[in-house]
Amino acid sequence: MVTQDWFKIGMSSLPMIKLTDDQEQKCLHPLSFLREYESKWVIEFDLPLVEKKDINVYLDEEGILVVEAKLRETYVDSRGDQNSEYEYFKKGIVLPKNINAKNISARFSNSILTITVPKLYKGTKIQIQ
Amino acid sequence: MNKRKLAKVYRTDIKNLPEKFLLLGFPGNGLIGTFTISYLISHLQMKLVGDINHPDMPPTLFVENGEVLSPIRIYQKDNIYAIISDIPVFPEIASDFVASIAEFCLKSKINRVVVPSGVDTQSTDNKDLKTYGLATDESFEKIMYENDIPKFISGSIIGTDATVILTFKNYKIPLLMMYTSCHPFFPDPQASVAAISSLAKILKIQVDTSDIQKRIDYLKIQHKNLMQETLDALQPEKQLPSKIPPIYR
């Protein structure tokens, strides 16, 4: 199953708000998508022009998974006489609550960062009569 | 029944030639069609001969070096035509849009249509890149066999691709869909290199792919907005069942 990331779903429902590249901060908004499995979420980020050593992934106190990556060279977006320069990728995704945060893993291959977030099942046992 | 609103095709310089190919590229899985056709147009130095508009498409124009360009354009060189769309083909207009192109093929006596597209694979390993062919005509089956292009054996096809196949089949215009394994949700120029090589074999031409291979990372960034717009436009289609339904024979 493929769905849009939660962060974008929340923001895109608001009129006139759309996440985009930040010229002032020289920051690109990377493409991402997630697949849901019974036991885990798998989130992929497309990070071209990036080396593994320059990627920083962390889960903040609000439960937002943040991916930051420095480009190995400045990306210049030329439109006519206007040039915009970008040096980073950055994106935050709000994770659901039922996750096993200690066992989140990540790998980087062919410019795609794949983050696996295991689900955590806990609760009250229900007897079957 | 509503009257069909066909897209208007403006032809400016089209010659009648005996055997003619049409290459059709529009944004879809991995933007394979976009990368493949735009690279061939550039590599073969094809000439812009017309454009396509539809009343239900959002009015969009591009300006390049002071020249106004329509997002859906027709190119030609010798017996090869190419139609490329730089905007997603919305499902609501896909049927009319493809029917217009089929009408264009009949008028221009185009007798071979080839459409490069992408197919979702779980692997992102470049060694697994393959192009599969799905033909609606025996002559294309023969060409596939001669060029070692494996047949697309089973799978479900939805959205604009399905509209393309059904329309050209109904119009009895030979069609070859070329499906290259790719990452469906990210621009995949690496996979399009395989698509370009396979298409070159079909057209019996030599195409040097070194330029696109040098610019893989840049192309991915340049096309990320188009990829996002394509996903936004086609998202309802993606929610349809992707597993093959049982077919009783």
Short mmCIF file of C-alpha atoms in Angstrom, two decimals:
data_model
loop_
_atom_site.label_atom_id
_atom_site.label_comp_id
_atom_site.label_asym_id
_atom_site.label_seq_id
_atom_site.Cartn_x
_atom_site.Cartn_y
_atom_site.Cartn_z
CA MET A 1 0.00 0.00 0.00
CA VAL A 2 1.33 3.42 -0.88
CA THR A 3 0.24 6.56 0.86
CA GLN A 4 1.46 10.10 1.07
CA ASP A 5 3.52 10.95 4.10
CA TRP A 6 1.60 12.17 7.12
CA PHE A 7 3.32 15.49 7.24
CA LYS A 8 2.20 16.36 3.73
CA ILE A 9 -1.34 15.10 4.25
CA GLY A 10 -1.74 17.45 7.18
CA MET A 11 -0.28 20.46 5.42
CA SER A 12 -1.83 19.96 2.02
CA SER A 13 -5.32 20.12 3.46
CA LEU A 14 -4.68 23.77 4.27
CA PRO A 15 -5.32 26.15 1.38
CA MET A 16 -2.32 27.97 -0.12
CA ILE A 17 0.20 25.88 1.84
CA LYS A 18 2.47 23.54 -0.07
CA LEU A 19 5.89 22.38 1.04
CA THR A 20 8.50 23.33 -1.48
CA ASP A 21 12.21 23.99 -1.88
CA ASP A 22 13.55 26.73 0.38
CA GLN A 23 15.72 29.08 -1.68
CA GLU A 24 16.66 31.23 1.30
CA GLN A 25 17.97 28.26 3.31
CA LYS A 26 19.38 26.62 0.14
CA CYS A 27 17.37 23.55 1.07
CA LEU A 28 15.67 21.08 -1.27
CA HIS A 29 12.55 19.14 -0.25
CA PRO A 30 13.26 15.49 -1.16
CA LEU A 31 10.71 13.08 -2.59
CA SER A 32 9.66 10.35 -0.17
CA PHE A 33 7.05 7.67 0.12
CA LEU A 34 6.15 4.92 2.52
CA ARG A 35 4.87 1.39 2.38
CA GLU A 36 2.99 -0.12 5.27
CA TYR A 37 3.50 -3.77 6.21
CA GLU A 38 1.89 -5.71 9.04
CA SER A 39 5.04 -5.50 11.15
CA LYS A 40 6.68 -2.28 9.98
CA TRP A 41 6.65 0.96 8.04
CA VAL A 42 9.26 1.39 5.32
CA ILE A 43 9.99 4.99 4.33
CA GLU A 44 12.16 5.84 1.35
CA PHE A 45 13.81 9.18 0.56
CA ASP A 46 15.32 10.02 -2.81
CA LEU A 47 18.65 11.74 -2.13
CA PRO A 48 20.62 12.23 -5.35
CA LEU A 49 23.99 14.05 -5.21
CA VAL A 50 24.45 12.82 -1.64
CA GLU A 51 27.12 10.63 0.04
CA LYS A 52 26.19 8.28 2.88
CA LYS A 53 28.55 10.07 5.30
CA ASP A 54 26.70 13.36 4.77
CA ILE A 55 23.27 12.08 5.84
CA ASN A 56 21.90 12.81 9.29
CA VAL A 57 18.76 10.99 10.49
CA TYR A 58 17.15 11.51 13.89
CA LEU A 59 13.88 11.14 15.73
CA ASP A 60 13.04 14.28 17.71
CA GLU A 61 11.06 14.58 20.96
CA GLU A 62 7.83 15.28 19.05
CA GLY A 63 8.11 11.95 17.21
CA ILE A 64 9.17 13.59 13.96
CA LEU A 65 11.63 11.63 11.86
CA VAL A 66 14.04 14.16 10.36
CA VAL A 67 16.34 13.53 7.42
CA GLU A 68 19.05 16.06 6.58
CA ALA A 69 21.68 15.57 3.90
CA LYS A 70 24.41 17.78 2.47
CA LEU A 71 24.84 17.71 -1.30
CA ARG A 72 28.33 16.77 -2.49
CA GLU A 73 28.20 19.83 -4.76
CA THR A 74 25.93 22.86 -5.03
CA TYR A 75 22.89 22.22 -7.19
CA VAL A 76 22.05 25.20 -9.40
CA ASP A 77 18.51 25.58 -10.70
CA SER A 78 18.70 27.89 -13.72
CA ARG A 79 15.55 29.55 -15.03
CA GLY A 80 16.36 32.18 -17.60
CA ASP A 81 18.51 34.80 -15.91
CA GLN A 82 17.68 33.55 -12.41
CA ASN A 83 19.87 31.01 -10.66
CA SER A 84 18.88 29.34 -7.39
CA GLU A 85 21.53 27.44 -5.46
CA TYR A 86 20.84 24.52 -3.14
CA GLU A 87 23.20 22.77 -0.75
CA TYR A 88 20.99 20.50 1.40
CA PHE A 89 18.02 18.17 1.48
CA LYS A 90 15.76 18.32 4.54
CA LYS A 91 12.42 16.75 5.38
CA GLY A 92 10.50 15.83 8.53
CA ILE A 93 7.84 13.15 8.78
CA VAL A 94 5.55 12.63 11.76
CA LEU A 95 5.70 8.99 12.79
CA PRO A 96 2.69 7.21 14.33
CA LYS A 97 2.76 6.37 18.06
CA ASN A 98 2.84 2.58 17.91
CA ILE A 99 6.46 2.24 16.77
CA ASN A 100 9.51 0.53 18.22
CA ALA A 101 11.79 3.58 18.15
CA LYS A 102 14.80 1.68 19.52
CA ASN A 103 14.89 -0.65 16.52
CA ILE A 104 14.58 1.84 13.67
CA SER A 105 17.19 1.03 11.03
CA ALA A 106 18.42 2.78 7.89
CA ARG A 107 20.42 1.94 4.78
CA PHE A 108 21.54 3.96 1.77
CA SER A 109 21.90 2.52 -1.72
CA ASN A 110 21.65 3.96 -5.25
CA SER A 111 20.83 7.40 -3.82
CA ILE A 112 17.82 6.06 -1.92
CA LEU A 113 17.70 6.19 1.89
CA THR A 114 15.48 3.41 3.22
CA ILE A 115 14.31 3.67 6.84
CA THR A 116 12.57 0.71 8.44
CA VAL A 117 10.35 1.52 11.42
CA PRO A 118 9.11 -1.60 13.27
CA LYS A 119 5.59 -1.47 14.71
CA LEU A 120 5.03 -2.10 18.38
CA TYR A 121 1.97 -4.03 19.48
CA LYS A 122 0.96 -3.73 23.14
CA GLY A 123 -2.33 -3.63 24.99
CA THR A 124 -4.87 -5.64 26.91
CA LYS A 125 -5.26 -9.29 26.04
CA ILE A 126 -8.77 -10.20 24.93
CA GLN A 127 -9.99 -13.69 25.74
CA ILE A 128 -11.68 -15.69 23.00
CA GLN A 129 -14.75 -17.47 24.38
CA MET B 1 -24.26 10.61 -23.68
CA ASN B 2 -21.86 13.53 -23.58
CA LYS B 3 -20.22 14.59 -26.79
CA ARG B 4 -16.51 13.69 -26.76
CA LYS B 5 -14.15 16.58 -26.38
CA LEU B 6 -11.18 15.58 -28.51
CA ALA B 7 -7.90 17.38 -28.01
CA LYS B 8 -7.08 19.62 -30.94
CA VAL B 9 -3.99 18.63 -32.91
CA TYR B 10 -2.24 21.43 -34.75
CA ARG B 11 -0.02 20.18 -37.55
CA THR B 12 2.36 22.54 -39.21
CA ASP B 13 4.88 20.55 -41.21
CA ILE B 14 4.12 16.86 -41.57
CA LYS B 15 5.11 14.81 -44.58
CA ASN B 16 3.59 11.52 -45.65
CA LEU B 17 6.15 8.76 -45.59
CA PRO B 18 5.58 5.05 -46.26
CA GLU B 19 6.55 3.43 -42.94
CA LYS B 20 6.25 5.66 -39.91
CA PHE B 21 6.89 5.30 -36.20
CA LEU B 22 5.30 7.32 -33.43
CA LEU B 23 7.09 7.42 -30.08
CA LEU B 24 4.83 8.51 -27.25
CA GLY B 25 6.15 9.66 -23.87
CA PHE B 26 4.18 11.00 -20.93
CA PRO B 27 4.88 11.18 -17.18
CA GLY B 28 4.27 7.90 -15.35
CA ASN B 29 6.19 5.35 -13.27
CA GLY B 30 9.76 6.61 -12.71
CA LEU B 31 9.17 9.20 -15.48
CA ILE B 32 10.60 6.58 -17.87
CA GLY B 33 8.51 7.84 -20.82
CA THR B 34 9.55 11.45 -20.19
CA PHE B 35 13.29 10.73 -19.95
CA THR B 36 13.37 8.26 -22.84
CA ILE B 37 11.47 10.31 -25.40
CA SER B 38 13.02 13.66 -24.49
CA TYR B 39 16.51 12.14 -24.77
CA LEU B 40 15.73 10.65 -28.18
CA ILE B 41 14.23 13.93 -29.43
CA SER B 42 17.40 15.72 -28.40
CA HIS B 43 19.80 12.99 -29.59
CA LEU B 44 18.13 12.63 -33.01
CA GLN B 45 17.75 16.42 -33.31
CA MET B 46 14.07 16.03 -34.15
CA LYS B 47 12.19 19.08 -35.40
CA LEU B 48 9.20 20.57 -33.59
CA VAL B 49 6.24 20.27 -35.98
CA GLY B 50 3.18 20.88 -33.80
CA ASP B 51 1.50 20.75 -30.42
CA ILE B 52 -1.59 19.37 -28.74
CA ASN B 53 -4.13 21.19 -26.57
CA HIS B 54 -7.21 20.00 -24.74
CA PRO B 55 -9.97 22.30 -23.41
CA ASP B 56 -10.04 20.49 -20.05
CA MET B 57 -6.31 20.71 -19.43
CA PRO B 58 -5.10 23.51 -17.15
CA PRO B 59 -3.74 26.26 -19.42
CA THR B 60 0.04 25.89 -19.24
CA LEU B 61 2.84 27.16 -21.44
CA PHE B 62 6.60 26.98 -21.09
CA VAL B 63 8.99 29.64 -22.29
CA GLU B 64 12.46 28.50 -23.31
CA ASN B 65 15.01 30.98 -24.68
CA GLY B 66 12.15 33.38 -25.42
CA GLU B 67 10.18 30.74 -27.36
CA VAL B 68 6.67 29.79 -26.21
CA LEU B 69 6.22 26.02 -25.99
CA SER B 70 3.11 23.95 -25.40
CA PRO B 71 3.53 21.22 -22.74
CA ILE B 72 2.47 18.54 -25.24
CA ARG B 73 4.48 18.71 -28.44
CA ILE B 74 4.95 16.79 -31.68
CA TYR B 75 8.40 16.29 -33.19
CA GLN B 76 9.52 14.65 -36.41
CA LYS B 77 12.64 13.43 -38.14
CA ASP B 78 12.42 11.36 -41.32
CA ASN B 79 9.96 8.53 -40.65
CA ILE B 80 9.93 8.95 -36.86
CA TYR B 81 7.44 11.12 -35.00
CA ALA B 82 7.55 11.74 -31.26
CA ILE B 83 4.89 13.14 -28.96
CA ILE B 84 6.04 14.22 -25.52
CA SER B 85 4.01 15.56 -22.63
CA ASP B 86 5.77 17.60 -19.95
CA ILE B 87 2.68 17.53 -17.73
CA PRO B 88 0.77 14.54 -16.31
CA VAL B 89 -2.10 13.26 -18.44
CA PHE B 90 -5.02 13.47 -16.04
CA PRO B 91 -7.22 10.33 -15.98
CA GLU B 92 -10.28 12.46 -16.78
CA ILE B 93 -8.93 13.43 -20.21
CA ALA B 94 -6.75 10.37 -20.97
CA SER B 95 -9.35 8.68 -23.18
CA ASP B 96 -9.97 11.76 -25.36
CA PHE B 97 -6.27 12.61 -25.43
CA VAL B 98 -5.22 9.15 -26.64
CA ALA B 99 -8.09 8.97 -29.15
CA SER B 100 -6.85 12.28 -30.61
CA ILE B 101 -3.39 10.80 -31.03
CA ALA B 102 -4.85 7.70 -32.69
CA GLU B 103 -6.74 9.97 -35.11
CA PHE B 104 -3.48 11.81 -35.77
CA CYS B 105 -1.80 8.45 -36.56
CA LEU B 106 -4.51 7.53 -39.06
CA LYS B 107 -4.34 10.91 -40.80
CA SER B 108 -0.54 10.83 -40.92
CA LYS B 109 -0.42 7.15 -41.93
CA ILE B 110 1.66 6.23 -38.90
CA ASN B 111 1.75 2.47 -38.70
CA ARG B 112 3.94 1.75 -35.66
CA VAL B 113 3.43 3.22 -32.17
CA VAL B 114 5.97 2.62 -29.40
CA VAL B 115 5.39 3.76 -25.82
CA PRO B 116 8.19 3.48 -23.21
CA SER B 117 6.88 3.19 -19.67
CA GLY B 118 7.93 1.91 -16.25
CA VAL B 119 6.95 -1.06 -14.17
CA ASP B 120 7.26 -1.25 -10.38
CA THR B 121 9.90 -3.59 -9.02
CA GLN B 122 10.83 -4.06 -5.39
CA SER B 123 14.53 -4.15 -6.27
CA THR B 124 16.50 -0.96 -6.84
CA ASP B 125 19.54 -2.91 -8.02
CA ASN B 126 20.74 -1.59 -11.37
CA LYS B 127 21.72 -5.13 -12.42
CA ASP B 128 18.02 -6.08 -12.45
CA LEU B 129 17.08 -3.43 -15.03
CA LYS B 130 15.13 -5.03 -17.86
CA THR B 131 12.75 -3.85 -20.55
CA TYR B 132 9.73 -6.02 -21.34
CA GLY B 133 7.54 -5.70 -24.41
CA LEU B 134 3.77 -5.90 -24.70
CA ALA B 135 2.60 -5.88 -28.31
CA THR B 136 -0.87 -5.68 -29.82
CA ASP B 137 0.35 -6.85 -33.20
CA GLU B 138 2.29 -9.85 -34.56
CA SER B 139 4.78 -7.67 -36.43
CA PHE B 140 5.93 -6.17 -33.14
CA GLU B 141 6.15 -9.63 -31.56
CA LYS B 142 8.62 -10.55 -34.30
CA ILE B 143 10.64 -7.37 -33.72
CA MET B 144 10.76 -8.13 -29.99
CA TYR B 145 12.00 -11.66 -30.67
CA GLU B 146 14.68 -10.43 -33.09
CA ASN B 147 15.93 -7.90 -30.54
CA ASP B 148 15.89 -10.16 -27.46
CA ILE B 149 13.22 -8.11 -25.73
CA PRO B 150 11.37 -10.41 -23.32
CA LYS B 151 7.61 -10.50 -23.35
CA PHE B 152 5.58 -8.88 -20.56
CA ILE B 153 3.95 -12.09 -19.40
CA SER B 154 1.58 -11.13 -16.60
CA GLY B 155 0.61 -8.16 -14.48
CA SER B 156 -2.12 -5.58 -14.19
CA ILE B 157 -2.02 -2.34 -16.16
CA ILE B 158 -4.01 0.63 -14.93
CA GLY B 159 -4.43 4.30 -15.71
CA THR B 160 -3.23 6.07 -18.83
CA ASP B 161 -1.20 3.04 -20.00
CA ALA B 162 -4.36 0.92 -20.05
CA THR B 163 -6.17 3.66 -21.98
CA VAL B 164 -3.34 3.76 -24.53
CA ILE B 165 -3.42 -0.01 -25.10
CA LEU B 166 -7.20 -0.22 -25.40
CA THR B 167 -7.46 2.79 -27.70
CA PHE B 168 -4.77 1.73 -30.16
CA LYS B 169 -6.10 -1.82 -30.15
CA ASN B 170 -9.57 -0.51 -31.03
CA TYR B 171 -8.14 1.68 -33.78
CA LYS B 172 -6.15 -1.33 -35.05
CA ILE B 173 -2.90 0.62 -34.97
CA PRO B 174 0.05 -1.65 -34.04
CA LEU B 175 1.34 -0.73 -30.59
CA LEU B 176 4.34 -1.81 -28.55
CA MET B 177 4.40 -0.91 -24.86
CA MET B 178 7.94 -1.13 -23.49
CA TYR B 179 7.97 -1.63 -19.72
CA THR B 180 11.28 -1.04 -17.98
CA SER B 181 11.70 -2.09 -14.35
CA CYS B 182 12.11 1.03 -12.23
CA HIS B 183 11.39 2.80 -9.00
CA PRO B 184 7.81 3.95 -9.66
CA PHE B 185 7.66 6.90 -7.26
CA PHE B 186 11.05 8.53 -7.82
CA PRO B 187 12.46 9.82 -11.13
CA ASP B 188 14.56 6.96 -12.49
CA PRO B 189 16.84 8.16 -15.33
CA GLN B 190 19.12 5.15 -14.73
CA ALA B 191 16.28 2.82 -15.70
CA SER B 192 15.48 4.98 -18.71
CA VAL B 193 18.98 4.23 -20.07
CA ALA B 194 17.83 0.61 -20.46
CA ALA B 195 14.61 1.85 -22.10
CA ILE B 196 16.56 4.06 -24.55
CA SER B 197 18.85 1.16 -25.51
CA SER B 198 15.88 -1.15 -26.15
CA LEU B 199 14.04 1.51 -28.15
CA ALA B 200 17.17 2.16 -30.24
CA LYS B 201 17.22 -1.52 -31.17
CA ILE B 202 13.57 -1.39 -32.26
CA LEU B 203 14.23 1.72 -34.39
CA LYS B 204 17.50 0.25 -35.72
CA ILE B 205 19.47 3.35 -34.72
CA GLN B 206 22.59 3.96 -32.64
CA VAL B 207 22.09 6.05 -29.50
CA ASP B 208 24.95 7.05 -27.22
CA THR B 209 23.57 7.13 -23.65
CA SER B 210 26.73 8.47 -22.00
CA ASP B 211 25.28 11.99 -21.66
CA ILE B 212 22.25 10.87 -19.65
CA GLN B 213 24.43 8.56 -17.54
CA LYS B 214 26.67 11.49 -16.59
CA ARG B 215 23.68 13.53 -15.40
CA ILE B 216 21.66 10.92 -13.46
CA ASP B 217 21.71 12.78 -10.12
CA TYR B 218 20.97 16.18 -11.68
CA LEU B 219 18.08 14.76 -13.70
CA LYS B 220 16.58 13.24 -10.55
CA ILE B 221 16.57 16.64 -8.81
CA GLN B 222 15.42 18.55 -11.91
CA HIS B 223 12.43 16.24 -12.33
CA LYS B 224 11.35 15.75 -8.71
CA ASN B 225 8.55 18.33 -8.99
CA LEU B 226 7.17 16.70 -12.14
CA MET B 227 7.32 13.33 -10.35
CA GLN B 228 5.36 14.75 -7.41
CA GLU B 229 2.79 16.36 -9.73
CA THR B 230 2.42 13.06 -11.58
CA LEU B 231 1.86 11.14 -8.35
CA ASP B 232 -0.67 13.74 -7.19
CA ALA B 233 -2.53 13.46 -10.51
CA LEU B 234 -2.48 9.68 -10.61
CA GLN B 235 -2.85 8.92 -6.89
CA PRO B 236 -6.45 7.63 -7.15
CA GLU B 237 -5.28 5.11 -9.75
CA LYS B 238 -2.56 3.83 -7.48
CA GLN B 239 -5.15 2.88 -4.90
CA LEU B 240 -6.74 0.37 -7.27
CA PRO B 241 -5.89 -3.29 -6.61
CA SER B 242 -2.39 -3.99 -7.85
CA LYS B 243 -2.59 -7.77 -7.67
CA ILE B 244 -3.58 -9.72 -10.72
CA PRO B 245 -7.23 -10.77 -10.54
CA PRO B 246 -7.95 -14.43 -11.27
CA ILE B 247 -8.84 -14.94 -14.91
CA TYR B 248 -10.88 -18.00 -15.82
CA ARG B 249 -10.20 -19.39 -19.27
#
